[in-house]
XYZ file of C-alpha atoms in Angstrom:
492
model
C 0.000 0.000 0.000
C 0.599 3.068 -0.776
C 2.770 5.745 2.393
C 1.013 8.577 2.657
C 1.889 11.546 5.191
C 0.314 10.996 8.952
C -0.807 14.643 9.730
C -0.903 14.821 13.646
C -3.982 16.223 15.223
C -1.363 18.806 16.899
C -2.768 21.748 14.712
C -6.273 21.364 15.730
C -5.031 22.040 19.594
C -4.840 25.416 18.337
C -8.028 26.865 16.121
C -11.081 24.836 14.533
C -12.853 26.585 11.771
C -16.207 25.616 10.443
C -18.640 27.077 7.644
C -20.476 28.974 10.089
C -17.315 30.284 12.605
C -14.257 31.552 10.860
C -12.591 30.995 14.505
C -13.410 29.202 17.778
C -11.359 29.668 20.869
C -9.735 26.762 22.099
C -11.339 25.454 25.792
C -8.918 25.984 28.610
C -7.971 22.824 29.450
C -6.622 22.006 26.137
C -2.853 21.810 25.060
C -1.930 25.660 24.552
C 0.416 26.690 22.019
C 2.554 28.461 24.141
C 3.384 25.382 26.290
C 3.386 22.711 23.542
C 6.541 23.421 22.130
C 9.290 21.731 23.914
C 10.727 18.893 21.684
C 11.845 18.429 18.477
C 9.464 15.820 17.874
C 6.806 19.016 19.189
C 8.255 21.045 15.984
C 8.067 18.565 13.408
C 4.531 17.510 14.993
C 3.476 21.388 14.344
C 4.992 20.986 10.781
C 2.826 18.098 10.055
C -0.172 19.722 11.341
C 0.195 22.500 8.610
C -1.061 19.401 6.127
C -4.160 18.691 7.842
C -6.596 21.703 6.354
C -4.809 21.169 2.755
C -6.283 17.366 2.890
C -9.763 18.161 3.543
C -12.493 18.490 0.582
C -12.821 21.903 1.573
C -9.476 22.520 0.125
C -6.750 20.385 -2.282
C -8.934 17.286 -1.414
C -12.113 18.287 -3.813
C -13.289 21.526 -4.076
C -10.469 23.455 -4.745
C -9.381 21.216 -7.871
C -13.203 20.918 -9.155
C -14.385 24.113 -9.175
C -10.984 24.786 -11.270
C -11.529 22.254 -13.576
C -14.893 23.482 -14.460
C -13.209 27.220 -15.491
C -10.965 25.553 -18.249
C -11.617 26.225 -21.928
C -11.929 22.509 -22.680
C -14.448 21.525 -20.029
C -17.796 22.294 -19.019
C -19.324 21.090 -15.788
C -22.702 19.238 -14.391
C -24.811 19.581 -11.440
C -23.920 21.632 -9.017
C -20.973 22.621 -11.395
C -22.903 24.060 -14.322
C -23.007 27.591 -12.557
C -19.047 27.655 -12.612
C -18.972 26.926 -16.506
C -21.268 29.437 -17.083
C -18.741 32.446 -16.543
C -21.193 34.626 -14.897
C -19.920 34.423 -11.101
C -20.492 31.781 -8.829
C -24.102 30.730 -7.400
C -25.064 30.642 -3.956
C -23.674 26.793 -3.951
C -20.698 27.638 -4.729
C -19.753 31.121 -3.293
C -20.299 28.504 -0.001
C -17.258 26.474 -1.577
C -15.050 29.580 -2.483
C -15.589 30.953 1.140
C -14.651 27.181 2.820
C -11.626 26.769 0.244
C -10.953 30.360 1.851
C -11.328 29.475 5.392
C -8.863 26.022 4.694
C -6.348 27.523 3.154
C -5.684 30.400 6.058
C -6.191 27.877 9.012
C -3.037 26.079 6.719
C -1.068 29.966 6.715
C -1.819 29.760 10.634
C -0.479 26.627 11.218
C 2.636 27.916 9.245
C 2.746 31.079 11.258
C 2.429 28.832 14.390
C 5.405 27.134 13.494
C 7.603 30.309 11.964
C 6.771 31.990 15.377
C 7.589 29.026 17.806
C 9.731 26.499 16.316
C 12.799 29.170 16.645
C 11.966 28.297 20.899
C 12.688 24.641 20.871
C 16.117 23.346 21.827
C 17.201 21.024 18.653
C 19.532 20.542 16.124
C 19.796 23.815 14.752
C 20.139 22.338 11.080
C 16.948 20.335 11.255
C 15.152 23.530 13.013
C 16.220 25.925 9.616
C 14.453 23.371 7.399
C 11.263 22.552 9.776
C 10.866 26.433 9.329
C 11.565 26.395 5.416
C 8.958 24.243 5.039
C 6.255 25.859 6.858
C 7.569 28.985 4.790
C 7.171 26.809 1.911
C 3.622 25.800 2.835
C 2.516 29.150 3.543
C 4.061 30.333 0.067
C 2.293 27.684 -2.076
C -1.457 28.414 0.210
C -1.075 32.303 -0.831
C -0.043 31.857 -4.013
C -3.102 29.888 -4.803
C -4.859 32.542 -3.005
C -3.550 35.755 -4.679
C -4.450 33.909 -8.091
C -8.285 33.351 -7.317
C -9.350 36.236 -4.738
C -6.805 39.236 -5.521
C -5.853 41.781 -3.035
C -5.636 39.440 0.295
C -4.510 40.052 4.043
C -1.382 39.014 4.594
C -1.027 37.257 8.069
C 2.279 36.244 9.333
C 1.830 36.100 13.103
C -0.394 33.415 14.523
C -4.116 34.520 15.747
C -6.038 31.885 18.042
C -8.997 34.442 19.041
C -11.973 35.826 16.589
C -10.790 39.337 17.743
C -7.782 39.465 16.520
C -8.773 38.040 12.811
C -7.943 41.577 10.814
C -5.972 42.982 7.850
C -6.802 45.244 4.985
C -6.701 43.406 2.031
C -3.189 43.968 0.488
C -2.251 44.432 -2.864
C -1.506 41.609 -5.186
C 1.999 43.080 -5.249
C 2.859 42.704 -1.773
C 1.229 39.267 -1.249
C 3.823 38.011 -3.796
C 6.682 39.980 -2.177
C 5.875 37.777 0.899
C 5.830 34.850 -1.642
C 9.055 35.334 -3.338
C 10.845 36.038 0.248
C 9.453 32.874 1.928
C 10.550 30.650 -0.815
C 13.637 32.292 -0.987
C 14.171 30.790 2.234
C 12.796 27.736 1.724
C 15.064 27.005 -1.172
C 17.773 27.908 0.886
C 17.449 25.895 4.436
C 15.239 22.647 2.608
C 17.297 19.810 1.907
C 18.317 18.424 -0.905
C 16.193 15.271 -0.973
C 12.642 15.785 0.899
C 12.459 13.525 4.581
C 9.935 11.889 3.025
C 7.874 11.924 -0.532
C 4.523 14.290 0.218
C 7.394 17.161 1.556
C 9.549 19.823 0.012
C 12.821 19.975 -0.523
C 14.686 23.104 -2.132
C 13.542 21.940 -5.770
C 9.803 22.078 -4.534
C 10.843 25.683 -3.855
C 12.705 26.606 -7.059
C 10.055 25.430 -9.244
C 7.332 27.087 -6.651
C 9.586 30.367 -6.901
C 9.886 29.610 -10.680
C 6.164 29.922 -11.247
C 5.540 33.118 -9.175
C 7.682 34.879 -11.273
C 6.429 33.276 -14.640
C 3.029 34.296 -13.008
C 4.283 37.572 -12.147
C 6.542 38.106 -15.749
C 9.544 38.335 -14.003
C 11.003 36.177 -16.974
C 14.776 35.672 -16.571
C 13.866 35.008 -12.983
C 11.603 32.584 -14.183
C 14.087 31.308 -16.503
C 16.884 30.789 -14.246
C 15.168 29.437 -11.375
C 13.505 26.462 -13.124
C 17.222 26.102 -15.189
C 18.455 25.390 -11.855
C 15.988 22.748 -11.074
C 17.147 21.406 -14.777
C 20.390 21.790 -14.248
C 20.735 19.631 -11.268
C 20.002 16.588 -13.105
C 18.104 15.140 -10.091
C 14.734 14.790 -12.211
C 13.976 13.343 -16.258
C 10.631 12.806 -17.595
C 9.457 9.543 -17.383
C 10.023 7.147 -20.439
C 6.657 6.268 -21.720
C 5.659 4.117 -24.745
C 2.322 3.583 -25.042
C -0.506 5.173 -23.220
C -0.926 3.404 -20.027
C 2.663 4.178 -19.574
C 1.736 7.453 -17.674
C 0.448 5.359 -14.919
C 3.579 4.780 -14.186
C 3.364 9.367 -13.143
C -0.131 8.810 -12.076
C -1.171 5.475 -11.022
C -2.729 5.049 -7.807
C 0.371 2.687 -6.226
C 3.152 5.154 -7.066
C 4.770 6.512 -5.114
C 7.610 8.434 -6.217
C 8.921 9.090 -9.824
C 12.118 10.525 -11.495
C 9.808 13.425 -12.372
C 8.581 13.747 -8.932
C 8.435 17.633 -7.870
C 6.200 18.300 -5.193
C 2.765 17.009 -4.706
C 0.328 16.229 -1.871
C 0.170 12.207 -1.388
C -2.682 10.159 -0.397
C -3.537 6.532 0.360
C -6.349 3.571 -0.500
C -7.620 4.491 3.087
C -11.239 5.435 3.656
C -11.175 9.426 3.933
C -7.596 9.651 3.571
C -7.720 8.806 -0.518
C -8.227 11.577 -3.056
C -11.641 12.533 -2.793
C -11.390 14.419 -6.387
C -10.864 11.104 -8.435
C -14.388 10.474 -8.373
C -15.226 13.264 -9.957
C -13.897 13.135 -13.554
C -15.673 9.606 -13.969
C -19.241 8.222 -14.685
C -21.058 5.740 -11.855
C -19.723 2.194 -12.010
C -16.749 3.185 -14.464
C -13.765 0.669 -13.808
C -11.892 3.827 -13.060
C -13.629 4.590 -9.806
C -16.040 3.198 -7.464
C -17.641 6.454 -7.068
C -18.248 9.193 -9.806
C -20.557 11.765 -10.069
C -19.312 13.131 -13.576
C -18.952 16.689 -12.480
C -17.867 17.649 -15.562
C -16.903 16.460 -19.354
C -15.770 18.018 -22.531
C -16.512 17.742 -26.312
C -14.970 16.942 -29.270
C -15.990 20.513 -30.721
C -13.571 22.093 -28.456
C -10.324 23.481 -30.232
C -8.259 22.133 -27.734
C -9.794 18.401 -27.945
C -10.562 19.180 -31.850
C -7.063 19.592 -32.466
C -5.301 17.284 -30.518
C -3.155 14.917 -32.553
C -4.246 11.260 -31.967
C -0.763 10.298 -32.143
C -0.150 11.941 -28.813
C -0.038 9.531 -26.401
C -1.680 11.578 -23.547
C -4.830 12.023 -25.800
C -5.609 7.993 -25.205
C -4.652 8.522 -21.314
C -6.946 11.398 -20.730
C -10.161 10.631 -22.649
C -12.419 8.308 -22.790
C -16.140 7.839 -24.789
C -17.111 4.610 -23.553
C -16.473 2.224 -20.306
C -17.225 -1.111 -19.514
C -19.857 -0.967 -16.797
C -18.356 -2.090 -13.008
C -21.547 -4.085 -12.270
C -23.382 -5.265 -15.741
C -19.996 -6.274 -17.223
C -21.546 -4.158 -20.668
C -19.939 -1.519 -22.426
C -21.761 1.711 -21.997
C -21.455 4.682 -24.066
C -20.981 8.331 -23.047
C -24.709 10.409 -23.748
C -23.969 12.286 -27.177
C -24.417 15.475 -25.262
C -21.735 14.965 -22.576
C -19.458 12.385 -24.658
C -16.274 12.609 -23.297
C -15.031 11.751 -19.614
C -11.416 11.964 -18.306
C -9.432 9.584 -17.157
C -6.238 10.512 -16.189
C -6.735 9.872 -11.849
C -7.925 6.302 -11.439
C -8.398 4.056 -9.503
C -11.137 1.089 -9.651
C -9.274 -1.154 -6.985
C -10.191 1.531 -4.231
C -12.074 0.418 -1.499
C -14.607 3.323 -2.031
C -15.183 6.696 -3.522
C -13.138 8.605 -0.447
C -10.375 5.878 -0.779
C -8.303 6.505 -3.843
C -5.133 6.463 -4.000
C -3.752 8.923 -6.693
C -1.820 12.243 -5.461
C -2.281 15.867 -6.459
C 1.359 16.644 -8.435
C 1.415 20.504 -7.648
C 4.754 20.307 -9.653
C 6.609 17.548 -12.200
C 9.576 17.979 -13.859
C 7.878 18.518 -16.874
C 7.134 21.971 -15.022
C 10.628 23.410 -14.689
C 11.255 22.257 -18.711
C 7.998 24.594 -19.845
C 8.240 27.271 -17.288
C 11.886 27.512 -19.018
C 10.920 27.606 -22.770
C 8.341 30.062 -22.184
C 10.187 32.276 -19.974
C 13.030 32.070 -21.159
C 11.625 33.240 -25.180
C 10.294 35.888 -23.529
C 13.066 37.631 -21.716
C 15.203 36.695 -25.156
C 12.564 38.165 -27.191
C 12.418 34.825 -29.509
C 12.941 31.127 -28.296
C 16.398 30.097 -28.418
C 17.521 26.472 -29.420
C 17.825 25.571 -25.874
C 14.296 26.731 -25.214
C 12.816 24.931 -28.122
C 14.882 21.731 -26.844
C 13.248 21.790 -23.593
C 9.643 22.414 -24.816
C 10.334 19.886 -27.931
C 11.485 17.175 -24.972
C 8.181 17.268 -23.379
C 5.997 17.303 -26.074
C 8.561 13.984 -27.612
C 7.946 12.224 -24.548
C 3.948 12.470 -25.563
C 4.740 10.749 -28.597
C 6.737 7.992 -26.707
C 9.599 9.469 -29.138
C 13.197 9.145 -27.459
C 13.365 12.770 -25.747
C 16.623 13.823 -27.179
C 16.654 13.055 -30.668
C 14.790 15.749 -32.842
C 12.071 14.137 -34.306
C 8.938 15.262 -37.142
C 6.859 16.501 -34.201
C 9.336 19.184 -33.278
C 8.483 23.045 -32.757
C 10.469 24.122 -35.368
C 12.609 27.377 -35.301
C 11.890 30.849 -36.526
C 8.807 31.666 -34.503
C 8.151 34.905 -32.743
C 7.612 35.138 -29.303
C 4.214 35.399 -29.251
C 3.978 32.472 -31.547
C 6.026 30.075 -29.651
C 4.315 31.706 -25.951
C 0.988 30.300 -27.633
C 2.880 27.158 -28.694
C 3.827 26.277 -25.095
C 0.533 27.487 -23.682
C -0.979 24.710 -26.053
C 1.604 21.997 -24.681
C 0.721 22.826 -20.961
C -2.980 22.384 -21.965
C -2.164 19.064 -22.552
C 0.855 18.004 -20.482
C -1.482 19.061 -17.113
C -4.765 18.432 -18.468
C -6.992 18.199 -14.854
C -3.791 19.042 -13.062
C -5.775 22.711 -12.466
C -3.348 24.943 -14.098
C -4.914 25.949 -17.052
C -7.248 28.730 -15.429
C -4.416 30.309 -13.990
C -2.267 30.104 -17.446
C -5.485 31.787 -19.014
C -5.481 34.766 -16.353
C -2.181 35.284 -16.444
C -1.695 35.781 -20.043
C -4.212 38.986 -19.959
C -7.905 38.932 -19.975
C -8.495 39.644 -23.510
C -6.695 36.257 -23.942
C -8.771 34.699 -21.604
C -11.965 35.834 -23.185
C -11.397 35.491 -26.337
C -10.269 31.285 -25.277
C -13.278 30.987 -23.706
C -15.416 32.270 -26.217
C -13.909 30.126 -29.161
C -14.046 27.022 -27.151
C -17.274 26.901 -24.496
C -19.373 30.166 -26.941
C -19.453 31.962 -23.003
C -19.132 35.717 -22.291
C -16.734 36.053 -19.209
C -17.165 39.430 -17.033
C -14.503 41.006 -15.719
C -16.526 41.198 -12.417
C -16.129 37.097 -12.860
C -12.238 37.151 -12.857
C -11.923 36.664 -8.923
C -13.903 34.527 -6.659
C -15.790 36.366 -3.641
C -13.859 37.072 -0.128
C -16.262 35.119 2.356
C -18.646 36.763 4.056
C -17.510 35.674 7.534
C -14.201 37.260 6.580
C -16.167 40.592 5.995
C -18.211 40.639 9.293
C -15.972 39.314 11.510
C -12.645 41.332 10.015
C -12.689 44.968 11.823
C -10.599 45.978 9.127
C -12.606 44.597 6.502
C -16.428 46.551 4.928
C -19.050 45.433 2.742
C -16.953 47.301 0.233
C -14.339 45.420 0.376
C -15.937 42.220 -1.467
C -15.159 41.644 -5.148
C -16.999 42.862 -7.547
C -19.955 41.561 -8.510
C -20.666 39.452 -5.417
């Protein structure tokens, strides 16, 4: 079976959040912060409690990767999830989710500020104490930077808060959340080690490529450039060698656990409530994929991404699928000709149920340092170089189960502008991370004109601009003394 991360119960000593209380004050007789800290095994416990909100379905587990999903250009959602493709803000449904992915994600910062503030206290081997602190800086790095991209302006918190009354901070701009970004994984890359203590946490590559993608995000783009050449550079990672389709289970199978392309990703196990609870999502009921599946959302061959994918790319058979054999009748059943195509790149039919898979959420592959390169790297050149076409041209040969190295008749070829070849590895992350949630955030970041115009070809949708951000929770707003009614996004 599968390891998967133990998160100690140490954080929830501290602060409990629920839909209806942002905070609730811990009883008196409970372990207090201030007096837990005494070991080094106390410090690494705190560490591991820092996992514990980023687990749960209100966060990395489910909703945080569906409601993504159902904002790409190639899907469009069902249910509950129709309101998301739609473009025209989020309904009452899920404004709930945005506020609880909201709520997770700062009870994870806390738990990082928690451990930034104390861990510095505790008499231990001062090597080991630097990188139990680079990783909660890490941590709190990758929860904002997920934050800054979907709600905007944010408060920054760096000091730990276990009482309602002292929840505040102005939302801040953009800017200065990624200052704090770009400084904590500047340490992290710094004091992490070299190899991770165990797979599920960082080590200083998780924070290169992290740091790499805040400043692609950002268009900082020799930054960008240099910081994922490092992670190249090192030659700790290579795509894995794939030949035909079901090859990338070997990246994304349920029973992996580590892979030469391994970056950084959250890991979870064939455990009831401690698999990943998104898996079941992509599929249809009684798929041999999963043995949930709601089919929360699907895509069509009309799409131009879909439309123009080459069949000869390997990743096109991996992904999609118009037809399973049915779990329980033992009959093939087709897709309905409205909804005809289902995903398939997370499975896992030998789970023991729907909250029991055992795929993990890659947050970065090796395959991310190699694009974040090309593009970045044509960009601060003005034109892609040949090294930058050799990196993107690697990935996209490893789709064809080509050998990586050789140049091959699927190769970019030179003499394309920027612009060009920026579209050209836009295209190739579209389907290198299909469903790995990236592909709203590589819409938004190239300008919304772009994103508009994407989402227009593809899904036929007018997106607002009001529609760009998700809303700041309401609790935030009444129970922040720094916060108004004015304060919300637009349009909510």
């Amino acid at each position: 079976m599968k390891k998967y991360i133990k998160i100690l119960s140490v954080a929830s000593l501290f602060i409990v959040t629920s839909c209806s209380d942002l905070l609730v004050e811990i009883p008196k007789n409970s372990l207090a912060q201030e007096t837990f800290f005494k070991t080094a095994q106390d410090a690494e416990s705190s560490v591991y409690g820092i996992y514990a909100p980023m687990r749960e379905d209100q966060s990395y587990k489910v909703w945080f990767p569906a409601m993504l999903t159902n904002l790409n250009d190639y899907t469009f959602g069902r249910g509950s999830q129709v309101a998301i493709s739609e473009y025209q803000g989020l309904d009452g449904t899920n404004i709930v989710r945005a506020e609880l992915v909201w709520q997770r994600l700062y009870q994870s910062i806390n738990y990082s500020n928690i451990s930034i503030q104390e861990i510095p206290k505790v008499g231990m081997n001062e090597t080991k104490k630097k990188e139990l602190i680079a990783e909660a800086k890490f941590l709190r790095a990758l929860n904002y930077f997920n934050m800054v991209r979907l709600f905007g302006a944010i408060p920054i918190r760096t000091e730990p808060f276990t009482e309602i009354n002292k929840v505040a901070g102005k939302r801040m701009p953009v800017a200065e959340v990624y200052k704090l970004i770009e400084a904590d994984l500047t340490q992290a890359e710094t004091d992490l080690p070299d190899k991770g203590v165990q797979e599920g946490r960082p080590n200083k590559w998780s924070a290169k490529t992290l740091l790499a993608d805040a400043y692609l995000t950002t268009e900082q783009w020799q930054k960008a450039a240099n910081k994922a050449d490092e992670v190249i550079k090192s030659r700790k990672f290579s795509l894995v060698e794939v030949k035909v389709s079901d090859d990338f289970l070997k990246i994304f199978g349920p029973t992996v656990q580590t892979t030469t392309e391994y970056i950084f990703s959250l890991k979870f196990s064939r455990i009831d409530q401690l698999g990943w609870g998104y898996v079941t999502f992509p599929h249809a009921t009684n798929t041999p994929y999963s043995p949930g599946g709601n089919r929360a959302h699907f895509t069509r061959p009309t799409f131009p991404l879909i439309r123009d994918w080459a069949k000869e790319d390997l990743r096109k058979d991996f992904n999609l699928y118009t037809d399973y054999v049915d779990r329980v009748t033992n009959k093939v059943v087709a897709l309905p000709a409205a909804e005809p195509i289902c995903f398939r790149k997370y499975r896992d039919g030998a789970a023991p149920s729907g909250s029991a898979s055992g795929n993990d959420y890659y947050f970065y592959r090796y395959a991310d340092a190699l694009l974040i390169y090309a593009e970045a790297a044509a960009m601060a050149e003005n034109g892609p170089s040949e090294l930058a076409l050799e990196r993107l041209n690697m990935v996209k040969r490893r789709a064809y189960g080509l050998s990586q190295t050789a140049p091959s008749a699927i190769d970019v070829k030179t003499g394309l502008s920027k612009e060009t070849f920026r579209e050209t590895v836009l295209v190739e992350r579209a389907y290198e991370f299909m469903l790995e949630f990236k592909r709203w955030f590589d819409l938004k970041r190239m300008g919304t004109p772009y994103l508009k115009s994407k989402i227009k070809e593809s899904l036929n949708k007018d997106v607002k601009d009001v529609h760009l951000l998700w809303p700041i929770p309401k609790v935030e707003i009444d129970n922040n003394p720094d916060m108004k009614p004015a304060d919300q996004n637009p349009g909510y």
